[in-house]
């Protein structure tokens, strides 16, 4: 039976660690199963560069055939529903459906109705399981553990499915997680910390983009003021702990949360995260299709 990957909450910590080990094994040149004959369909109803195309690279590395759905030229333009669109690809007999949609928990209406494995490529402001897995893999490679590490997630937390997924799973894995940024981006119930303390005391400083497309605003700040107060730049990056790393799910908005010099500085793992995304998605696809 195909297994969905909708949220990390649905996995045990052992399953999370198994996915990370499998991804690392692929990265280290371990045996890659051949899924020739299997078909993946990537249905991205929201914009995506990294998640969509690294899933595609992962599918191709596994030998799968890939269909990339383009909502702009689909029957969504003829008032077809999301459900009927997904059901069409399932009826064609594809094996895996990777779906991103702006509706939180869009998958609820699909559960039990679809034979293909569904892998969540992001639902609204809710979950982004494969992004969290690649973040965790990047941290594990750096520190060799999770327990006892401190992570600061900084920026537009309230609109970020990356922040929400990471906040929960990282705490479950024994990390201390704080969020930081303007009050109006902070979620109720989350542990907040002022920016200066967050960047100077954390092992992982994870920056987030402001999600203007979800109606986020800068409040009364200019771009420059935001950058000055909540962004990492050549000046304040020197205050990070010696072995701290900088992460960002990207896309980045240079000049807001991060300056040009910091993007590819020694501490930045932003492009390594993207590399890890391919291996994590290979592991997730192999799990979902029950192949080891
Ligand atoms: C993130 C997303 O789409 O949630 N990007 C990603 O998947 N790498 C973050 C974002 O869009 O800011």
PDB file of C-alpha atoms and ligand atoms in Angstrom:
ATOM      1  CA  UNK A   1       0.000   0.000   0.000  1.00  0.00           C
ATOM      2  CA  UNK A   2       1.329   3.470  -0.814  1.00  0.00           C
ATOM      3  CA  UNK A   3       1.973   5.630   2.235  1.00  0.00           C
ATOM      4  CA  UNK A   4       1.133   9.298   2.296  1.00  0.00           C
ATOM      5  CA  UNK A   5       3.484  11.917   3.724  1.00  0.00           C
ATOM      6  CA  UNK A   6       1.176  14.716   4.781  1.00  0.00           C
ATOM      7  CA  UNK A   7       2.560  16.014   8.073  1.00  0.00           C
ATOM      8  CA  UNK A   8       5.515  15.097  10.267  1.00  0.00           C
ATOM      9  CA  UNK A   9       3.094  14.733  13.187  1.00  0.00           C
ATOM     10  CA  UNK A  10       1.870  11.536  11.569  1.00  0.00           C
ATOM     11  CA  UNK A  11       5.347   9.986  11.780  1.00  0.00           C
ATOM     12  CA  UNK A  12       7.023   8.558  14.846  1.00  0.00           C
ATOM     13  CA  UNK A  13      10.433   9.998  15.723  1.00  0.00           C
ATOM     14  CA  UNK A  14      11.928   6.665  14.625  1.00  0.00           C
ATOM     15  CA  UNK A  15      10.333   7.108  11.195  1.00  0.00           C
ATOM     16  CA  UNK A  16      11.688  10.657  10.979  1.00  0.00           C
ATOM     17  CA  UNK A  17      15.177   9.433  11.879  1.00  0.00           C
ATOM     18  CA  UNK A  18      14.888   6.549   9.384  1.00  0.00           C
ATOM     19  CA  UNK A  19      14.065   9.013   6.580  1.00  0.00           C
ATOM     20  CA  UNK A  20      17.071  11.135   7.535  1.00  0.00           C
ATOM     21  CA  UNK A  21      19.372   8.096   7.598  1.00  0.00           C
ATOM     22  CA  UNK A  22      18.103   6.949   4.222  1.00  0.00           C
ATOM     23  CA  UNK A  23      18.628  10.438   2.746  1.00  0.00           C
ATOM     24  CA  UNK A  24      22.172  10.527   4.141  1.00  0.00           C
ATOM     25  CA  UNK A  25      22.804   7.042   2.733  1.00  0.00           C
ATOM     26  CA  UNK A  26      21.758   8.213  -0.744  1.00  0.00           C
ATOM     27  CA  UNK A  27      23.905  11.303  -0.331  1.00  0.00           C
ATOM     28  CA  UNK A  28      26.886   9.138   0.588  1.00  0.00           C
ATOM     29  CA  UNK A  29      26.520   7.154  -2.634  1.00  0.00           C
ATOM     30  CA  UNK A  30      24.456   4.255  -1.230  1.00  0.00           C
ATOM     31  CA  UNK A  31      22.327   1.977  -3.399  1.00  0.00           C
ATOM     32  CA  UNK A  32      19.439   3.838  -5.049  1.00  0.00           C
ATOM     33  CA  UNK A  33      16.353   1.745  -5.869  1.00  0.00           C
ATOM     34  CA  UNK A  34      15.139   1.768  -9.447  1.00  0.00           C
ATOM     35  CA  UNK A  35      11.527   2.867  -9.702  1.00  0.00           C
ATOM     36  CA  UNK A  36      11.417   2.572 -13.474  1.00  0.00           C
ATOM     37  CA  UNK A  37       7.819   2.172 -14.573  1.00  0.00           C
ATOM     38  CA  UNK A  38       6.473   4.268 -11.708  1.00  0.00           C
ATOM     39  CA  UNK A  39       4.964   7.639 -12.530  1.00  0.00           C
ATOM     40  CA  UNK A  40       5.010  10.732 -10.353  1.00  0.00           C
ATOM     41  CA  UNK A  41       2.814  13.748 -10.917  1.00  0.00           C
ATOM     42  CA  UNK A  42       3.779  17.061  -9.369  1.00  0.00           C
ATOM     43  CA  UNK A  43       0.707  19.201  -8.808  1.00  0.00           C
ATOM     44  CA  UNK A  44       1.793  22.633  -7.652  1.00  0.00           C
ATOM     45  CA  UNK A  45      -1.184  24.959  -7.297  1.00  0.00           C
ATOM     46  CA  UNK A  46       1.141  27.529  -5.642  1.00  0.00           C
ATOM     47  CA  UNK A  47       4.445  28.833  -7.008  1.00  0.00           C
ATOM     48  CA  UNK A  48       7.553  26.806  -6.284  1.00  0.00           C
ATOM     49  CA  UNK A  49      11.118  26.531  -7.487  1.00  0.00           C
ATOM     50  CA  UNK A  50      12.999  24.390  -4.960  1.00  0.00           C
ATOM     51  CA  UNK A  51      10.312  22.034  -3.728  1.00  0.00           C
ATOM     52  CA  UNK A  52       8.809  21.351  -7.133  1.00  0.00           C
ATOM     53  CA  UNK A  53      12.015  20.900  -9.087  1.00  0.00           C
ATOM     54  CA  UNK A  54      13.982  19.102  -6.403  1.00  0.00           C
ATOM     55  CA  UNK A  55      11.091  16.639  -6.178  1.00  0.00           C
ATOM     56  CA  UNK A  56      11.417  16.277  -9.940  1.00  0.00           C
ATOM     57  CA  UNK A  57      15.174  15.670  -9.697  1.00  0.00           C
ATOM     58  CA  UNK A  58      14.545  13.143  -6.891  1.00  0.00           C
ATOM     59  CA  UNK A  59      11.924  11.346  -9.002  1.00  0.00           C
ATOM     60  CA  UNK A  60      14.284  11.226 -11.974  1.00  0.00           C
ATOM     61  CA  UNK A  61      17.185   9.987  -9.832  1.00  0.00           C
ATOM     62  CA  UNK A  62      14.891   7.129  -8.786  1.00  0.00           C
ATOM     63  CA  UNK A  63      14.174   6.379 -12.446  1.00  0.00           C
ATOM     64  CA  UNK A  64      10.535   7.490 -12.317  1.00  0.00           C
ATOM     65  CA  UNK A  65       8.632   9.161 -15.142  1.00  0.00           C
ATOM     66  CA  UNK A  66       7.458  12.640 -14.188  1.00  0.00           C
ATOM     67  CA  UNK A  67       4.398  14.672 -15.114  1.00  0.00           C
ATOM     68  CA  UNK A  68       4.500  18.352 -14.167  1.00  0.00           C
ATOM     69  CA  UNK A  69       1.022  19.752 -13.893  1.00  0.00           C
ATOM     70  CA  UNK A  70       0.587  23.382 -14.943  1.00  0.00           C
ATOM     71  CA  UNK A  71      -2.514  24.859 -13.296  1.00  0.00           C
ATOM     72  CA  UNK A  72      -2.457  27.839 -15.700  1.00  0.00           C
ATOM     73  CA  UNK A  73      -3.364  25.686 -18.703  1.00  0.00           C
ATOM     74  CA  UNK A  74      -5.490  23.050 -16.966  1.00  0.00           C
ATOM     75  CA  UNK A  75      -9.236  22.580 -16.656  1.00  0.00           C
ATOM     76  CA  UNK A  76      -9.115  24.611 -13.441  1.00  0.00           C
ATOM     77  CA  UNK A  77      -9.783  27.383 -15.971  1.00  0.00           C
ATOM     78  CA  UNK A  78     -13.054  25.604 -16.749  1.00  0.00           C
ATOM     79  CA  UNK A  79     -14.153  25.752 -13.107  1.00  0.00           C
ATOM     80  CA  UNK A  80     -13.003  22.227 -12.332  1.00  0.00           C
ATOM     81  CA  UNK A  81     -12.446  21.717  -8.601  1.00  0.00           C
ATOM     82  CA  UNK A  82      -9.190  20.876  -6.857  1.00  0.00           C
ATOM     83  CA  UNK A  83     -10.619  17.530  -5.804  1.00  0.00           C
ATOM     84  CA  UNK A  84     -11.680  16.540  -9.332  1.00  0.00           C
ATOM     85  CA  UNK A  85      -8.307  17.604 -10.715  1.00  0.00           C
ATOM     86  CA  UNK A  86      -6.396  15.395  -8.266  1.00  0.00           C
ATOM     87  CA  UNK A  87      -8.872  12.554  -8.770  1.00  0.00           C
ATOM     88  CA  UNK A  88      -8.235  12.703 -12.544  1.00  0.00           C
ATOM     89  CA  UNK A  89      -4.510  12.019 -12.103  1.00  0.00           C
ATOM     90  CA  UNK A  90      -5.311   9.267  -9.636  1.00  0.00           C
ATOM     91  CA  UNK A  91      -7.671   7.729 -12.198  1.00  0.00           C
ATOM     92  CA  UNK A  92      -4.854   7.719 -14.764  1.00  0.00           C
ATOM     93  CA  UNK A  93      -3.051   5.389 -12.367  1.00  0.00           C
ATOM     94  CA  UNK A  94      -0.061   7.525 -11.407  1.00  0.00           C
ATOM     95  CA  UNK A  95       1.860   6.176  -8.423  1.00  0.00           C
ATOM     96  CA  UNK A  96       2.784   9.327  -6.517  1.00  0.00           C
ATOM     97  CA  UNK A  97       1.158  12.740  -6.310  1.00  0.00           C
ATOM     98  CA  UNK A  98       3.219  15.597  -4.914  1.00  0.00           C
ATOM     99  CA  UNK A  99       0.830  18.403  -4.068  1.00  0.00           C
ATOM    100  CA  UNK A 100       1.204  22.019  -2.954  1.00  0.00           C
ATOM    101  CA  UNK A 101      -1.879  24.131  -2.351  1.00  0.00           C
ATOM    102  CA  UNK A 102      -2.664  27.402  -0.585  1.00  0.00           C
ATOM    103  CA  UNK A 103      -5.457  25.826   1.461  1.00  0.00           C
ATOM    104  CA  UNK A 104      -4.308  24.590   4.894  1.00  0.00           C
ATOM    105  CA  UNK A 105      -4.940  20.840   5.212  1.00  0.00           C
ATOM    106  CA  UNK A 106      -6.108  20.563   1.572  1.00  0.00           C
ATOM    107  CA  UNK A 107      -5.334  16.853   1.931  1.00  0.00           C
ATOM    108  CA  UNK A 108      -8.219  16.240   4.348  1.00  0.00           C
ATOM    109  CA  UNK A 109     -10.693  15.967   1.470  1.00  0.00           C
ATOM    110  CA  UNK A 110      -8.402  13.539  -0.374  1.00  0.00           C
ATOM    111  CA  UNK A 111      -7.621  11.100   2.427  1.00  0.00           C
ATOM    112  CA  UNK A 112      -9.154   7.692   1.789  1.00  0.00           C
ATOM    113  CA  UNK A 113     -10.282   8.735  -1.716  1.00  0.00           C
ATOM    114  CA  UNK A 114      -6.986   8.472  -3.595  1.00  0.00           C
ATOM    115  CA  UNK A 115      -5.015   5.321  -4.389  1.00  0.00           C
ATOM    116  CA  UNK A 116      -1.718   7.046  -5.250  1.00  0.00           C
ATOM    117  CA  UNK A 117       0.690   8.056  -2.490  1.00  0.00           C
ATOM    118  CA  UNK A 118       0.259  11.729  -1.643  1.00  0.00           C
ATOM    119  CA  UNK A 119       3.340  13.697  -0.621  1.00  0.00           C
ATOM    120  CA  UNK A 120       2.641  17.151   0.766  1.00  0.00           C
ATOM    121  CA  UNK A 121       4.749  19.834  -0.898  1.00  0.00           C
ATOM    122  CA  UNK A 122       3.253  22.491   1.398  1.00  0.00           C
ATOM    123  CA  UNK A 123      -0.278  23.362   2.537  1.00  0.00           C
ATOM    124  CA  UNK A 124      -0.968  27.064   3.096  1.00  0.00           C
ATOM    125  CA  UNK A 125       0.561  28.176   6.371  1.00  0.00           C
ATOM    126  CA  UNK A 126       0.327  24.654   7.804  1.00  0.00           C
ATOM    127  CA  UNK A 127       2.858  21.960   6.975  1.00  0.00           C
ATOM    128  CA  UNK A 128       5.927  21.441   4.836  1.00  0.00           C
ATOM    129  CA  UNK A 129       7.237  18.025   5.866  1.00  0.00           C
ATOM    130  CA  UNK A 130      10.011  17.566   3.297  1.00  0.00           C
ATOM    131  CA  UNK A 131      11.392  21.057   3.969  1.00  0.00           C
ATOM    132  CA  UNK A 132      11.667  20.235   7.669  1.00  0.00           C
ATOM    133  CA  UNK A 133      13.346  16.936   6.855  1.00  0.00           C
ATOM    134  CA  UNK A 134      15.976  18.672   4.733  1.00  0.00           C
ATOM    135  CA  UNK A 135      16.490  21.249   7.469  1.00  0.00           C
ATOM    136  CA  UNK A 136      16.963  18.468  10.011  1.00  0.00           C
ATOM    137  CA  UNK A 137      19.392  16.619   7.763  1.00  0.00           C
ATOM    138  CA  UNK A 138      21.453  19.791   7.327  1.00  0.00           C
ATOM    139  CA  UNK A 139      21.577  20.282  11.110  1.00  0.00           C
ATOM    140  CA  UNK A 140      22.462  16.612  11.741  1.00  0.00           C
ATOM    141  CA  UNK A 141      25.318  16.803   9.238  1.00  0.00           C
ATOM    142  CA  UNK A 142      26.668  19.859  11.004  1.00  0.00           C
ATOM    143  CA  UNK A 143      26.327  18.920  14.659  1.00  0.00           C
ATOM    144  CA  UNK A 144      25.806  15.143  14.597  1.00  0.00           C
ATOM    145  CA  UNK A 145      22.843  15.468  16.990  1.00  0.00           C
ATOM    146  CA  UNK A 146      19.667  17.429  17.754  1.00  0.00           C
ATOM    147  CA  UNK A 147      19.399  17.155  21.538  1.00  0.00           C
ATOM    148  CA  UNK A 148      20.462  20.338  23.321  1.00  0.00           C
ATOM    149  CA  UNK A 149      20.885  22.541  20.235  1.00  0.00           C
ATOM    150  CA  UNK A 150      19.230  25.943  20.132  1.00  0.00           C
ATOM    151  CA  UNK A 151      17.440  27.146  16.993  1.00  0.00           C
ATOM    152  CA  UNK A 152      16.159  30.667  16.378  1.00  0.00           C
ATOM    153  CA  UNK A 153      13.536  31.043  13.628  1.00  0.00           C
ATOM    154  CA  UNK A 154      13.453  34.701  12.633  1.00  0.00           C
ATOM    155  CA  UNK A 155      11.022  36.678  10.480  1.00  0.00           C
ATOM    156  CA  UNK A 156       7.464  36.176   9.275  1.00  0.00           C
ATOM    157  CA  UNK A 157       6.688  33.154  11.457  1.00  0.00           C
ATOM    158  CA  UNK A 158       2.928  33.490  11.356  1.00  0.00           C
ATOM    159  CA  UNK A 159       2.641  32.877   7.590  1.00  0.00           C
ATOM    160  CA  UNK A 160       5.352  30.226   7.429  1.00  0.00           C
ATOM    161  CA  UNK A 161       4.532  26.538   7.109  1.00  0.00           C
ATOM    162  CA  UNK A 162       8.294  25.977   7.417  1.00  0.00           C
ATOM    163  CA  UNK A 163       8.355  27.661  10.837  1.00  0.00           C
ATOM    164  CA  UNK A 164       5.259  25.820  12.014  1.00  0.00           C
ATOM    165  CA  UNK A 165       6.537  22.406  10.953  1.00  0.00           C
ATOM    166  CA  UNK A 166      10.025  23.009  12.316  1.00  0.00           C
ATOM    167  CA  UNK A 167       8.853  24.477  15.619  1.00  0.00           C
ATOM    168  CA  UNK A 168       7.031  21.262  16.495  1.00  0.00           C
ATOM    169  CA  UNK A 169       9.400  18.609  15.167  1.00  0.00           C
ATOM    170  CA  UNK A 170      12.543  20.308  16.455  1.00  0.00           C
ATOM    171  CA  UNK A 171      11.142  20.525  19.977  1.00  0.00           C
ATOM    172  CA  UNK A 172      10.127  16.866  19.817  1.00  0.00           C
ATOM    173  CA  UNK A 173      13.699  16.035  18.861  1.00  0.00           C
ATOM    174  CA  UNK A 174      15.026  17.775  21.978  1.00  0.00           C
ATOM    175  CA  UNK A 175      16.041  21.125  20.527  1.00  0.00           C
ATOM    176  CA  UNK A 176      15.298  24.481  22.133  1.00  0.00           C
ATOM    177  CA  UNK A 177      13.363  26.545  19.588  1.00  0.00           C
ATOM    178  CA  UNK A 178      12.695  30.287  19.847  1.00  0.00           C
ATOM    179  CA  UNK A 179      11.122  32.650  17.349  1.00  0.00           C
ATOM    180  CA  UNK A 180      12.064  36.261  16.812  1.00  0.00           C
ATOM    181  CA  UNK A 181      10.947  39.238  14.732  1.00  0.00           C
ATOM    182  CA  UNK A 182       8.274  41.939  14.852  1.00  0.00           C
ATOM    183  CA  UNK A 183       5.423  41.119  17.279  1.00  0.00           C
ATOM    184  CA  UNK A 184       2.900  40.995  14.460  1.00  0.00           C
ATOM    185  CA  UNK A 185       4.728  38.051  12.884  1.00  0.00           C
ATOM    186  CA  UNK A 186       4.845  35.996  16.089  1.00  0.00           C
ATOM    187  CA  UNK A 187       2.419  33.136  16.755  1.00  0.00           C
ATOM    188  CA  UNK A 188       0.646  33.003  20.106  1.00  0.00           C
ATOM    189  CA  UNK A 189       2.057  30.344  22.384  1.00  0.00           C
ATOM    190  CA  UNK A 190       5.479  30.270  20.729  1.00  0.00           C
ATOM    191  CA  UNK A 191       8.572  31.079  22.792  1.00  0.00           C
ATOM    192  CA  UNK A 192       9.855  34.450  21.551  1.00  0.00           C
ATOM    193  CA  UNK A 193      13.208  36.100  22.097  1.00  0.00           C
ATOM    194  CA  UNK A 194      14.611  39.484  21.114  1.00  0.00           C
ATOM    195  CA  UNK A 195      16.652  39.498  17.919  1.00  0.00           C
ATOM    196  CA  UNK A 196      20.007  40.279  19.510  1.00  0.00           C
ATOM    197  CA  UNK A 197      19.744  37.466  22.042  1.00  0.00           C
ATOM    198  CA  UNK A 198      18.383  35.045  19.444  1.00  0.00           C
ATOM    199  CA  UNK A 199      21.263  35.523  17.010  1.00  0.00           C
ATOM    200  CA  UNK A 200      24.016  35.563  19.621  1.00  0.00           C
ATOM    201  CA  UNK A 201      22.971  32.467  21.593  1.00  0.00           C
ATOM    202  CA  UNK A 202      21.681  30.046  18.920  1.00  0.00           C
ATOM    203  CA  UNK A 203      23.436  27.206  17.141  1.00  0.00           C
ATOM    204  CA  UNK A 204      21.121  27.521  14.153  1.00  0.00           C
ATOM    205  CA  UNK A 205      19.855  30.896  12.953  1.00  0.00           C
ATOM    206  CA  UNK A 206      17.033  30.246  10.493  1.00  0.00           C
ATOM    207  CA  UNK A 207      15.774  33.253   8.559  1.00  0.00           C
ATOM    208  CA  UNK A 208      12.394  33.533   6.854  1.00  0.00           C
ATOM    209  CA  UNK A 209      11.078  35.608   3.980  1.00  0.00           C
ATOM    210  CA  UNK A 210       8.182  38.005   4.540  1.00  0.00           C
ATOM    211  CA  UNK A 211       5.247  36.382   2.733  1.00  0.00           C
ATOM    212  CA  UNK A 212       3.832  39.444   1.005  1.00  0.00           C
ATOM    213  CA  UNK A 213       1.641  37.204  -1.166  1.00  0.00           C
ATOM    214  CA  UNK A 214      -0.187  36.109   2.005  1.00  0.00           C
ATOM    215  CA  UNK A 215      -0.868  39.769   2.809  1.00  0.00           C
ATOM    216  CA  UNK A 216       2.047  40.216   5.210  1.00  0.00           C
ATOM    217  CA  UNK A 217       3.177  43.843   5.559  1.00  0.00           C
ATOM    218  CA  UNK A 218       6.201  45.571   7.054  1.00  0.00           C
ATOM    219  CA  UNK A 219       3.974  47.502   9.473  1.00  0.00           C
ATOM    220  CA  UNK A 220       5.381  51.007   9.664  1.00  0.00           C
ATOM    221  CA  UNK A 221       8.932  49.936   8.784  1.00  0.00           C
ATOM    222  CA  UNK A 222      10.783  50.576   5.561  1.00  0.00           C
ATOM    223  CA  UNK A 223      12.709  47.727   3.941  1.00  0.00           C
ATOM    224  CA  UNK A 224      15.930  49.238   5.306  1.00  0.00           C
ATOM    225  CA  UNK A 225      14.532  49.490   8.821  1.00  0.00           C
ATOM    226  CA  UNK A 226      13.380  45.877   8.714  1.00  0.00           C
ATOM    227  CA  UNK A 227      16.833  44.798   7.578  1.00  0.00           C
ATOM    228  CA  UNK A 228      18.493  46.878  10.275  1.00  0.00           C
ATOM    229  CA  UNK A 229      16.324  45.418  13.044  1.00  0.00           C
ATOM    230  CA  UNK A 230      15.715  41.824  11.961  1.00  0.00           C
ATOM    231  CA  UNK A 231      18.090  41.040   9.113  1.00  0.00           C
ATOM    232  CA  UNK A 232      21.510  39.397   9.039  1.00  0.00           C
ATOM    233  CA  UNK A 233      24.281  41.438   7.451  1.00  0.00           C
ATOM    234  CA  UNK A 234      28.077  41.649   7.416  1.00  0.00           C
ATOM    235  CA  UNK A 235      28.023  43.650  10.657  1.00  0.00           C
ATOM    236  CA  UNK A 236      25.853  41.494  12.924  1.00  0.00           C
ATOM    237  CA  UNK A 237      26.797  38.100  11.476  1.00  0.00           C
ATOM    238  CA  UNK A 238      30.092  38.404  13.370  1.00  0.00           C
ATOM    239  CA  UNK A 239      28.112  38.211  16.633  1.00  0.00           C
ATOM    240  CA  UNK A 240      26.905  34.650  15.989  1.00  0.00           C
ATOM    241  CA  UNK A 241      28.442  31.802  17.986  1.00  0.00           C
ATOM    242  CA  UNK A 242      31.655  30.485  16.412  1.00  0.00           C
ATOM    243  CA  UNK A 243      30.141  27.259  15.143  1.00  0.00           C
ATOM    244  CA  UNK A 244      26.636  28.606  14.485  1.00  0.00           C
ATOM    245  CA  UNK A 245      25.101  28.099  11.038  1.00  0.00           C
ATOM    246  CA  UNK A 246      22.686  30.213   9.019  1.00  0.00           C
ATOM    247  CA  UNK A 247      19.751  28.563   7.269  1.00  0.00           C
ATOM    248  CA  UNK A 248      16.876  29.784   5.102  1.00  0.00           C
ATOM    249  CA  UNK A 249      14.265  27.727   3.223  1.00  0.00           C
ATOM    250  CA  UNK A 250      14.450  30.243   0.353  1.00  0.00           C
ATOM    251  CA  UNK A 251      13.381  31.984  -1.796  1.00  0.00           C
ATOM    252  CA  UNK A 252      15.328  34.758  -0.079  1.00  0.00           C
ATOM    253  CA  UNK A 253      14.511  38.410  -0.364  1.00  0.00           C
ATOM    254  CA  UNK A 254      17.970  39.933  -0.363  1.00  0.00           C
ATOM    255  CA  UNK A 255      18.102  43.251   1.454  1.00  0.00           C
ATOM    256  CA  UNK A 256      15.236  42.311   3.776  1.00  0.00           C
ATOM    257  CA  UNK A 257      16.083  39.324   5.994  1.00  0.00           C
ATOM    258  CA  UNK A 258      19.559  38.757   4.570  1.00  0.00           C
ATOM    259  CA  UNK A 259      22.247  40.795   2.837  1.00  0.00           C
ATOM    260  CA  UNK A 260      24.239  39.718  -0.230  1.00  0.00           C
ATOM    261  CA  UNK A 261      27.430  39.089   1.776  1.00  0.00           C
ATOM    262  CA  UNK A 262      25.679  36.723   4.181  1.00  0.00           C
ATOM    263  CA  UNK A 263      23.993  34.567   1.513  1.00  0.00           C
ATOM    264  CA  UNK A 264      27.171  32.644   0.744  1.00  0.00           C
ATOM    265  CA  UNK A 265      29.304  33.416   3.816  1.00  0.00           C
ATOM    266  CA  UNK A 266      31.151  30.612   5.674  1.00  0.00           C
ATOM    267  CA  UNK A 267      28.292  30.091   8.083  1.00  0.00           C
ATOM    268  CA  UNK A 268      25.589  29.883   5.434  1.00  0.00           C
ATOM    269  CA  UNK A 269      24.173  26.442   4.676  1.00  0.00           C
ATOM    270  CA  UNK A 270      21.452  27.782   2.359  1.00  0.00           C
ATOM    271  CA  UNK A 271      22.670  26.023  -0.789  1.00  0.00           C
ATOM    272  CA  UNK A 272      23.522  22.866   1.150  1.00  0.00           C
ATOM    273  CA  UNK A 273      19.893  22.762   2.264  1.00  0.00           C
ATOM    274  CA  UNK A 274      18.871  22.712  -1.405  1.00  0.00           C
ATOM    275  CA  UNK A 275      21.242  19.801  -2.126  1.00  0.00           C
ATOM    276  CA  UNK A 276      19.878  17.890   0.842  1.00  0.00           C
ATOM    277  CA  UNK A 277      16.348  18.482  -0.419  1.00  0.00           C
ATOM    278  CA  UNK A 278      16.912  16.087  -3.300  1.00  0.00           C
ATOM    279  CA  UNK A 279      18.104  13.224  -1.054  1.00  0.00           C
ATOM    280  CA  UNK A 280      15.359  13.741   1.495  1.00  0.00           C
ATOM    281  CA  UNK A 281      12.734  13.690  -1.266  1.00  0.00           C
ATOM    282  CA  UNK A 282      14.221  10.521  -2.728  1.00  0.00           C
ATOM    283  CA  UNK A 283      13.910   8.925   0.713  1.00  0.00           C
ATOM    284  CA  UNK A 284      10.340  10.191   1.103  1.00  0.00           C
ATOM    285  CA  UNK A 285       9.318   8.835  -2.321  1.00  0.00           C
ATOM    286  CA  UNK A 286      10.934   5.448  -1.650  1.00  0.00           C
ATOM    287  CA  UNK A 287       9.074   5.246   1.676  1.00  0.00           C
ATOM    288  CA  UNK A 288       5.772   6.285   0.126  1.00  0.00           C
ATOM    289  CA  UNK A 289       6.076   3.685  -2.615  1.00  0.00           C
ATOM    290  CA  UNK A 290       7.191   1.054  -0.124  1.00  0.00           C
ATOM    291  CA  UNK A 291      10.541   0.465  -1.784  1.00  0.00           C
ATOM    292  CA  UNK A 292      13.769   0.077   0.172  1.00  0.00           C
TER     293      UNK A 292
HETATM  294  C1  LIG B   1       9.087  27.876   1.490  1.00  0.00           C
HETATM  295  C2  LIG B   1       7.647  27.529   1.233  1.00  0.00           C
HETATM  296  O1  LIG B   1       7.188  27.492   0.095  1.00  0.00           O
HETATM  297  O2  LIG B   1       6.992  27.296   2.223  1.00  0.00           O
HETATM  298  N1  LIG B   1       9.933  27.647   0.425  1.00  0.00           N
HETATM  299  C3  LIG B   1      10.330  26.383   0.145  1.00  0.00           C
HETATM  300  O3  LIG B   1       9.550  25.457   0.024  1.00  0.00           O
HETATM  301  N2  LIG B   1      11.656  26.201   0.023  1.00  0.00           N
HETATM  302  C4  LIG B   1       9.275  29.187   2.121  1.00  0.00           C
HETATM  303  C5  LIG B   1       8.815  30.418   1.428  1.00  0.00           C
HETATM  304  O4  LIG B   1       8.113  30.405   0.437  1.00  0.00           O
HETATM  305  O5  LIG B   1       9.198  31.486   1.923  1.00  0.00           O
END
